[in-house]
JSON list of C-alpha atoms in Angstrom, two decimals:
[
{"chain": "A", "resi": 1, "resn": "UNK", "atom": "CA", "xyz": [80.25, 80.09, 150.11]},
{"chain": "A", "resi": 2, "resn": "UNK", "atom": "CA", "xyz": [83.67, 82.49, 150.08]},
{"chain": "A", "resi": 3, "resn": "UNK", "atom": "CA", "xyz": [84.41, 85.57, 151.68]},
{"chain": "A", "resi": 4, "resn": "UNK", "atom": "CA", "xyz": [85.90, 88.02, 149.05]},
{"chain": "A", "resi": 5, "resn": "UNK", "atom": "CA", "xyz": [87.17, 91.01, 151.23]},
{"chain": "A", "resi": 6, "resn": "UNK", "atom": "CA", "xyz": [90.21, 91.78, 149.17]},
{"chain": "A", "resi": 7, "resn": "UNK", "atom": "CA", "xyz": [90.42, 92.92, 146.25]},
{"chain": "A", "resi": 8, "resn": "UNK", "atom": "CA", "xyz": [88.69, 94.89, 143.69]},
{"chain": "A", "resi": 9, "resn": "UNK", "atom": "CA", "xyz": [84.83, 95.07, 143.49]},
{"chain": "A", "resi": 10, "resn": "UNK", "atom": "CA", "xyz": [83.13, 96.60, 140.56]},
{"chain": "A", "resi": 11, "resn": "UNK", "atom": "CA", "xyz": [79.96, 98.08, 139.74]},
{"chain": "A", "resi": 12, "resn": "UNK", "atom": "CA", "xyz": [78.49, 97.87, 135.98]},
{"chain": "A", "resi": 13, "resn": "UNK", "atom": "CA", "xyz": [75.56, 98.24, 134.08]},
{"chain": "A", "resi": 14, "resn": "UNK", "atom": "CA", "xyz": [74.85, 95.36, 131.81]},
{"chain": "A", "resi": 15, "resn": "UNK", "atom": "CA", "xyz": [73.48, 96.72, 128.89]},
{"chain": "A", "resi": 16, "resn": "UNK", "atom": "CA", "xyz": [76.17, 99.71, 128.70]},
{"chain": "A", "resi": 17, "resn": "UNK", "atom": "CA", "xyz": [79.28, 97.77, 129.44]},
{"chain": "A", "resi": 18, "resn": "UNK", "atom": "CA", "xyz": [80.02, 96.30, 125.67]},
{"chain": "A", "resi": 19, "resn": "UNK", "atom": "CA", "xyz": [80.33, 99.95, 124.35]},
{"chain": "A", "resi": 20, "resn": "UNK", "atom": "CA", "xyz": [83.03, 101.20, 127.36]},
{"chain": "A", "resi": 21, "resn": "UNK", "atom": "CA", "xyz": [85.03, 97.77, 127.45]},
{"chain": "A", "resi": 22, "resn": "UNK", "atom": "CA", "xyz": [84.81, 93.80, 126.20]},
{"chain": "A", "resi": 23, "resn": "UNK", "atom": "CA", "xyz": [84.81, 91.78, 129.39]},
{"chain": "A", "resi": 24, "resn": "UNK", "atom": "CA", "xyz": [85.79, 88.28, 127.31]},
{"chain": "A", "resi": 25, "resn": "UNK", "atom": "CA", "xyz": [85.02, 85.41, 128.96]},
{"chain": "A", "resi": 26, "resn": "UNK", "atom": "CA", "xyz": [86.54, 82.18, 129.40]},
{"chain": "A", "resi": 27, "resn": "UNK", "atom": "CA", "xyz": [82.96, 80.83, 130.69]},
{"chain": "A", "resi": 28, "resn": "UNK", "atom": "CA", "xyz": [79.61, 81.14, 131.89]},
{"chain": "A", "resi": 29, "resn": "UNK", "atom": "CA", "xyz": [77.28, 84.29, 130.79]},
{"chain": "A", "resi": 30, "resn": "UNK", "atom": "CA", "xyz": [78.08, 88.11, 130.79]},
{"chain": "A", "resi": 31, "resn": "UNK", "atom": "CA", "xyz": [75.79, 89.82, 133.57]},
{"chain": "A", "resi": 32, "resn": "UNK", "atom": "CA", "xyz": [72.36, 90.97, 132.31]},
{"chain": "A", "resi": 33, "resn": "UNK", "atom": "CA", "xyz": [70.03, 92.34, 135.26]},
{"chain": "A", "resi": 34, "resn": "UNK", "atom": "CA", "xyz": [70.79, 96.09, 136.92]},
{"chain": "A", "resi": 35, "resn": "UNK", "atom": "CA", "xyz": [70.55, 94.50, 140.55]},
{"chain": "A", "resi": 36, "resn": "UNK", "atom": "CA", "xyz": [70.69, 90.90, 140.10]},
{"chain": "A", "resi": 37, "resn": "UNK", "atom": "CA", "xyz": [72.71, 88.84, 143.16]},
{"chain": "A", "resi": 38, "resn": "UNK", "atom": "CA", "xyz": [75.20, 87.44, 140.36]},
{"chain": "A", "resi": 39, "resn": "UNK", "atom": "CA", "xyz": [78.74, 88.07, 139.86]},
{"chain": "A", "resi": 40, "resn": "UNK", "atom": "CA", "xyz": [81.72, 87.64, 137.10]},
{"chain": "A", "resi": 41, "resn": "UNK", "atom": "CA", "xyz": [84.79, 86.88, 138.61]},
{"chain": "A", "resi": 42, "resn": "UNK", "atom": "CA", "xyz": [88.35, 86.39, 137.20]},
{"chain": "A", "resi": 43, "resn": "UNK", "atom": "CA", "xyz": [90.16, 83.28, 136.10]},
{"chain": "A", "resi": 44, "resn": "UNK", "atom": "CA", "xyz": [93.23, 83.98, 138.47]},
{"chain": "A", "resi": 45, "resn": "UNK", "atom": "CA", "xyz": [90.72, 84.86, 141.52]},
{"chain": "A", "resi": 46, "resn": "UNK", "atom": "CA", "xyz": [88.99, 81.69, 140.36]},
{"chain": "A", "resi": 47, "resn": "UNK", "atom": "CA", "xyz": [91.87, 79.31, 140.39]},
{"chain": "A", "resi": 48, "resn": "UNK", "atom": "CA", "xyz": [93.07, 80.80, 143.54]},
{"chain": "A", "resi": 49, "resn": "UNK", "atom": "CA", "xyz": [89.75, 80.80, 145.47]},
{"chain": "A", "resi": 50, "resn": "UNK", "atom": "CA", "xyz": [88.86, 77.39, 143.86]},
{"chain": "A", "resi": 51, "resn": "UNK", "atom": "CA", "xyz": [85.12, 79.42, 142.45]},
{"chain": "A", "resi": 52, "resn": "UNK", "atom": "CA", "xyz": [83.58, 77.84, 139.68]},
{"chain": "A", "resi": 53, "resn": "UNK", "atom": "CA", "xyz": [80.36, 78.89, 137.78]},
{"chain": "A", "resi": 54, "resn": "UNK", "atom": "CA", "xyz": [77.56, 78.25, 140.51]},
{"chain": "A", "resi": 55, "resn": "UNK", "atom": "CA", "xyz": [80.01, 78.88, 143.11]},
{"chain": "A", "resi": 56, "resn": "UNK", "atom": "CA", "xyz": [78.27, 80.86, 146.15]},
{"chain": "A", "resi": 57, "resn": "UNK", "atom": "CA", "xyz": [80.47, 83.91, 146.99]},
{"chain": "A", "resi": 58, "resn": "UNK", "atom": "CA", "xyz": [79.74, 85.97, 149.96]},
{"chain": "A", "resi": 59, "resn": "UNK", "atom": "CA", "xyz": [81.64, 90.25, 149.35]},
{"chain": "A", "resi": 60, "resn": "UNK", "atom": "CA", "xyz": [81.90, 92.11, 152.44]},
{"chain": "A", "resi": 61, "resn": "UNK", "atom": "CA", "xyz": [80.41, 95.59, 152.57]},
{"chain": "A", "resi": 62, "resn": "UNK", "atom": "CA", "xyz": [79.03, 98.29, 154.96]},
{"chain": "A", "resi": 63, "resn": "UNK", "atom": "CA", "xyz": [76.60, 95.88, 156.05]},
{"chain": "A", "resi": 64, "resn": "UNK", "atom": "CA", "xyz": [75.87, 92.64, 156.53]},
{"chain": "A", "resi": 65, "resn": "UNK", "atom": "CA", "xyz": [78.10, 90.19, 153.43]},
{"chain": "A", "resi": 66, "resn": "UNK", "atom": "CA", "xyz": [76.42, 90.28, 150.08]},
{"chain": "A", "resi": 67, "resn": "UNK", "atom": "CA", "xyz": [75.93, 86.51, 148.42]},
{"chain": "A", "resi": 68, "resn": "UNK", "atom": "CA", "xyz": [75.98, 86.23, 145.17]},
{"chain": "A", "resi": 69, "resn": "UNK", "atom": "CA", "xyz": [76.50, 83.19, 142.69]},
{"chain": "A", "resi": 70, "resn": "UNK", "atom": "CA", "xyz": [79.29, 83.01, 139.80]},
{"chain": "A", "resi": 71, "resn": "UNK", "atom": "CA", "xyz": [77.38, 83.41, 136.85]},
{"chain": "A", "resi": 72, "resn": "UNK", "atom": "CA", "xyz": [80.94, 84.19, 134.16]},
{"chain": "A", "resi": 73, "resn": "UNK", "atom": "CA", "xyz": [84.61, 83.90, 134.59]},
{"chain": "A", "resi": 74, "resn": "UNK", "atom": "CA", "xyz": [86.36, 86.86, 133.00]},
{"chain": "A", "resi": 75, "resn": "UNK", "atom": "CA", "xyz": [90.00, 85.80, 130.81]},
{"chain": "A", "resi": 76, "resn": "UNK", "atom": "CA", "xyz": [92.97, 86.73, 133.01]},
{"chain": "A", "resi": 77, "resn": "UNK", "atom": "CA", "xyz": [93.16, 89.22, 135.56]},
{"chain": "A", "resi": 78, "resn": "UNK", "atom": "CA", "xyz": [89.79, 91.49, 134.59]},
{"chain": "A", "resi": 79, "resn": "UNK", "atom": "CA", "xyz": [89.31, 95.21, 134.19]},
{"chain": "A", "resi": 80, "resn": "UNK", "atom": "CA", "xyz": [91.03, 96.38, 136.77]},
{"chain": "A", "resi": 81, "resn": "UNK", "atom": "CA", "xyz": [94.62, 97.26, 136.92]},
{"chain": "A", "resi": 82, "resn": "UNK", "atom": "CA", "xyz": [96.63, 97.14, 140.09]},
{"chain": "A", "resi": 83, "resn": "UNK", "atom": "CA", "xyz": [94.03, 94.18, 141.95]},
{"chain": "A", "resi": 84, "resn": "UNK", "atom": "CA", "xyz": [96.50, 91.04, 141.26]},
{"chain": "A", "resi": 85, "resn": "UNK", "atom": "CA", "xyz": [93.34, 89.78, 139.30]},
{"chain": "A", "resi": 86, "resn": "UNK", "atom": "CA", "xyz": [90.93, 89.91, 142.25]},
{"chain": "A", "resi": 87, "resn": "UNK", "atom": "CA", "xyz": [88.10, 91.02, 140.88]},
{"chain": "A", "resi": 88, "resn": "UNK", "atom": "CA", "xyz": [84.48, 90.61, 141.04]},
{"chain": "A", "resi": 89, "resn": "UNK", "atom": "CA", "xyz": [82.08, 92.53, 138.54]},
{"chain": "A", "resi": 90, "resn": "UNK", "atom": "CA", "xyz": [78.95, 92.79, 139.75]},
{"chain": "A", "resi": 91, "resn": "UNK", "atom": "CA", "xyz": [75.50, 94.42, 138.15]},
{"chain": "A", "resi": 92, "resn": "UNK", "atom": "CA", "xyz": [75.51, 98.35, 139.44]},
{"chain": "A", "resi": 93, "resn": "UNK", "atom": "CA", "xyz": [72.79, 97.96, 141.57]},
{"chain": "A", "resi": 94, "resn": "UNK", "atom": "CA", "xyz": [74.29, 94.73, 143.79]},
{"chain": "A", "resi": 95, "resn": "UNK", "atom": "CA", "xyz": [77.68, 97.09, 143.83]},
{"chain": "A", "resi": 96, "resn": "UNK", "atom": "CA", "xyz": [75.39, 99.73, 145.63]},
{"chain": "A", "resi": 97, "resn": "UNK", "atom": "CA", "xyz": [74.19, 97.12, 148.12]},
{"chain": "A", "resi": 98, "resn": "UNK", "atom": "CA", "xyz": [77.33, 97.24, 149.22]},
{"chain": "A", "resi": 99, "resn": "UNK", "atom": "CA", "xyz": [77.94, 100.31, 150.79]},
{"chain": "A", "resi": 100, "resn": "UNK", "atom": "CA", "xyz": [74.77, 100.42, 152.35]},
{"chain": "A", "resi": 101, "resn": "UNK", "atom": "CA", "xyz": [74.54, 99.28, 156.42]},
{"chain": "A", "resi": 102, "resn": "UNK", "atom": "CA", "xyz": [72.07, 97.34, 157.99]},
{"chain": "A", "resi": 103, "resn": "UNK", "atom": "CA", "xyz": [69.73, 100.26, 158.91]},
{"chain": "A", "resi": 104, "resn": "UNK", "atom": "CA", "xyz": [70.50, 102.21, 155.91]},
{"chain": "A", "resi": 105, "resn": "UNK", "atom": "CA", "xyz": [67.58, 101.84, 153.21]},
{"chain": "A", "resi": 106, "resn": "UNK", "atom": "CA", "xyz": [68.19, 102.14, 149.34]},
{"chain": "A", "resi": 107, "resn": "UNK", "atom": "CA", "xyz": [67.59, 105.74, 148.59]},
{"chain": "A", "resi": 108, "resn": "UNK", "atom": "CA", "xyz": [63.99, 106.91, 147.13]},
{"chain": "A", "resi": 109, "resn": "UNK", "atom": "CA", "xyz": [66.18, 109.02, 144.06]},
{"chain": "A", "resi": 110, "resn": "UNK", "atom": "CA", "xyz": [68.35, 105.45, 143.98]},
{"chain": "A", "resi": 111, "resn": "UNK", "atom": "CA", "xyz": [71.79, 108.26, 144.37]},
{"chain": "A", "resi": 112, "resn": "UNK", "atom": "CA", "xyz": [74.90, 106.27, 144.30]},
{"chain": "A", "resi": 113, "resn": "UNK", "atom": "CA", "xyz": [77.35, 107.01, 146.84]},
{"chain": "A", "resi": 114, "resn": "UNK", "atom": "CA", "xyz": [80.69, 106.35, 147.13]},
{"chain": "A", "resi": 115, "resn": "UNK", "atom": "CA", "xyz": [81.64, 105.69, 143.60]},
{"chain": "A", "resi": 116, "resn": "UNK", "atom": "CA", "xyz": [85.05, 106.33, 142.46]},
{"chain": "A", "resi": 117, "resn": "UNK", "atom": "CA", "xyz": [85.10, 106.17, 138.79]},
{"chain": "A", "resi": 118, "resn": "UNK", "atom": "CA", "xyz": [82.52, 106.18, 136.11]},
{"chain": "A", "resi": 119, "resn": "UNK", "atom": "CA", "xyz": [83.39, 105.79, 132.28]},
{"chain": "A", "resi": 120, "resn": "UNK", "atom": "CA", "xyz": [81.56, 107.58, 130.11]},
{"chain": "A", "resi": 121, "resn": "UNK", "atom": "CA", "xyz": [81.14, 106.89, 126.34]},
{"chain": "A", "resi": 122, "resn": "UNK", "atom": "CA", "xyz": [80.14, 110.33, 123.87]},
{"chain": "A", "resi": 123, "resn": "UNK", "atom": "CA", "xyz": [77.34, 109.64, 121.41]},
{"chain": "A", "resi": 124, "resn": "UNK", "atom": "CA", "xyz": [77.75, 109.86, 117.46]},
{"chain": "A", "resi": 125, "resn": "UNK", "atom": "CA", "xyz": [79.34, 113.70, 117.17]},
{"chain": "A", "resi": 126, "resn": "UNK", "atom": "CA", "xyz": [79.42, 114.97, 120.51]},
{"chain": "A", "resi": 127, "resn": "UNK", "atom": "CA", "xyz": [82.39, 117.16, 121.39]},
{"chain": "A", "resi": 128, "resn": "UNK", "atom": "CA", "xyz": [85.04, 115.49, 124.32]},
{"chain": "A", "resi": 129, "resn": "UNK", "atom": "CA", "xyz": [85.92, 119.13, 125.38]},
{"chain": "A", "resi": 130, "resn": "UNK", "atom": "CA", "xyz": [82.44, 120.26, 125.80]},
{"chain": "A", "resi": 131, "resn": "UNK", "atom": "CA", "xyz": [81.38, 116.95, 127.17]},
{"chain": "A", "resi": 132, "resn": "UNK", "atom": "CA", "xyz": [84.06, 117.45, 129.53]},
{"chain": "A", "resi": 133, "resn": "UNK", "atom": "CA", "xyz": [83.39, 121.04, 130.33]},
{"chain": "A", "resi": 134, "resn": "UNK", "atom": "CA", "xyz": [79.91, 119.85, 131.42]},
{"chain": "A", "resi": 135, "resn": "UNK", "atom": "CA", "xyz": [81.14, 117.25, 133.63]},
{"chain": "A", "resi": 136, "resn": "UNK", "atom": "CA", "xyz": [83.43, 119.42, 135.37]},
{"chain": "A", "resi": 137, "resn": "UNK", "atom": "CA", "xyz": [80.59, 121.97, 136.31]},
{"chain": "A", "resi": 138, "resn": "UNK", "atom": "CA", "xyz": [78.16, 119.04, 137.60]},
{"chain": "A", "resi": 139, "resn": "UNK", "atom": "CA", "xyz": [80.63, 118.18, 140.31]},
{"chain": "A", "resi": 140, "resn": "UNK", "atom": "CA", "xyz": [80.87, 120.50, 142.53]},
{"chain": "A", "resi": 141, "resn": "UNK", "atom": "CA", "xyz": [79.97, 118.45, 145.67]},
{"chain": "A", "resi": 142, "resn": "UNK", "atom": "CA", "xyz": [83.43, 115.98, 146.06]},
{"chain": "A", "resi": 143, "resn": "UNK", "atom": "CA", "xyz": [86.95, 116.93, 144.88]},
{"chain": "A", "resi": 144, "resn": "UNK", "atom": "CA", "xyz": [86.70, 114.73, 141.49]},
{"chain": "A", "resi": 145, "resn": "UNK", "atom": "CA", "xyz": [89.76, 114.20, 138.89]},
{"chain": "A", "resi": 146, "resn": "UNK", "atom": "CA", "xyz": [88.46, 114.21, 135.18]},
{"chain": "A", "resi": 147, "resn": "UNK", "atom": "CA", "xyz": [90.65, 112.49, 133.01]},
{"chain": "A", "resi": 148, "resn": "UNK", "atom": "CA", "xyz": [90.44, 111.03, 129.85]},
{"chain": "A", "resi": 149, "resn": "UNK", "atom": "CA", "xyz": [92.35, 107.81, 128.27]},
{"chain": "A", "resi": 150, "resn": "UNK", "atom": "CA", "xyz": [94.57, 110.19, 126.39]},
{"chain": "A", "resi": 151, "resn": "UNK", "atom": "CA", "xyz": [95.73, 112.36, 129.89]},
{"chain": "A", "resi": 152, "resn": "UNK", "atom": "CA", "xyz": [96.27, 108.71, 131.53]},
{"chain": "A", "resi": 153, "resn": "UNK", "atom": "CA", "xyz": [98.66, 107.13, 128.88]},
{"chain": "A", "resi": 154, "resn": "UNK", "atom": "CA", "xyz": [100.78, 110.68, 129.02]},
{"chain": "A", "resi": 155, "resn": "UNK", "atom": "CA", "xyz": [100.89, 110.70, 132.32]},
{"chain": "A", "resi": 156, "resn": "UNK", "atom": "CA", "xyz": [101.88, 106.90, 132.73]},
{"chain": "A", "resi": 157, "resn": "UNK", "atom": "CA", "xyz": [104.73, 108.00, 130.14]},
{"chain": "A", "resi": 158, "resn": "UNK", "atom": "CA", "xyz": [106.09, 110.83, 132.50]},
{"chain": "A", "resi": 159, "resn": "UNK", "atom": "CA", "xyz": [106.28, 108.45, 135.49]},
{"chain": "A", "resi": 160, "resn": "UNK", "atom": "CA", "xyz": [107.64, 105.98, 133.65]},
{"chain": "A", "resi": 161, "resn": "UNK", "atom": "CA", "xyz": [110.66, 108.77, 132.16]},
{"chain": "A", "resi": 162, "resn": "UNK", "atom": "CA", "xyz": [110.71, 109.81, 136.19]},
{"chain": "A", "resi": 163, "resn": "UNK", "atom": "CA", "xyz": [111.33, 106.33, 137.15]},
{"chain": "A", "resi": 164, "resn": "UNK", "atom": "CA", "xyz": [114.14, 105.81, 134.93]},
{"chain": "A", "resi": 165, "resn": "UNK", "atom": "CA", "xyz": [116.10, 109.02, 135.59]},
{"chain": "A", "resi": 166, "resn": "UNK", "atom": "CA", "xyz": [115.95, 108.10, 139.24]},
{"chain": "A", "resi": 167, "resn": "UNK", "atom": "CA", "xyz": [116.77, 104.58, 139.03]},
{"chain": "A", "resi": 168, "resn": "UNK", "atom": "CA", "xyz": [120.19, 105.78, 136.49]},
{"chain": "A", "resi": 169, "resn": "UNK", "atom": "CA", "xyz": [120.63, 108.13, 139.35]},
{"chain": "A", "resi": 170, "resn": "UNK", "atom": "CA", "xyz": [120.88, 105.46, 141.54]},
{"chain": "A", "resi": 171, "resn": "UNK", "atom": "CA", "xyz": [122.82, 103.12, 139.30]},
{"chain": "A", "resi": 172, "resn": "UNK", "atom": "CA", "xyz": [125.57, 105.24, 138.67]}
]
């Protein structure tokens, strides 16, 4: 098997993923189990690692490495932006696995912890600010950012104007 240690490693659940993204594949199945040892991976992290469908791949964690087989390859470099196409998608509750140690058991309320971004998708006529407003009162235990698609793109925009007046600064 591999050792995948760098990189991005992402937690999803199966049955939710189609309505927050389309993870197209260039072969093998989508995931389908909550907690099954299975992973996607993506065609450059493939080509680079030599994986294949089948392959065993072994992602270090908290405790001891995780195996899991290559079950899809994702097109291109994936979901996540910023990993150089190393990525591996695994089922939610294999991502969990993860950041548990040796001696630590699976919690009885299965809590997630350390998770740094969920997606959430509104259901037929709910309201984004309220939905929002909701969110922001739940968290009150970690300093979370709540940001919607919208707030990202604008704020990609302003860098992007920032980086330009700087780099004419420097030009001239």
């Amino acid at each position: 098997g591999r050792r995948h240690g760098q990189g991005e490693d992402h937690g999803h659940a199966p049955a939710r993923e189609p309505r927050v993204r389309d993870l197209a594949l260039a072969a093998g199945v989508p995931l389908d189990g909550e907690s099954d040892a299975v992973a996607l991976v993506t065609e450059r992290l493939a080509a680079t690692e030599g994986l294949e469908l089948g392959s065993e791949l072994s992602i270090l964690g908290a405790g001891a490495p995780l195996r899991v087989s290559v079950v899809g390859i994702v097109e291109g470099d994936g979901p996540a932006l910023g990993s150089s196409g190393r990525t591996v998608v695994l089922p939610l509750g294999t991502a969990h696995r993860l950041l548990l140690s040796d001696a630590e058991a699976d919690p009885p309320d299965h809590t997630l912890h350390g998770i740094t971004r969920v997606d959430v998708v509104l259901a037929a006529g709910a309201d984004p600010d309220t939905v929002a407003g909701a969110i922001t009162e739940a968290l009150t235990a970690e300093p979370y950012i709540l940001s919607a698609p919208r707030d990202t793109a604008s704020a990609m925009r302003a860098s992007t104007a920032d980086i330009r007046a700087t780099m004419a600064l420097l030009a001239s």
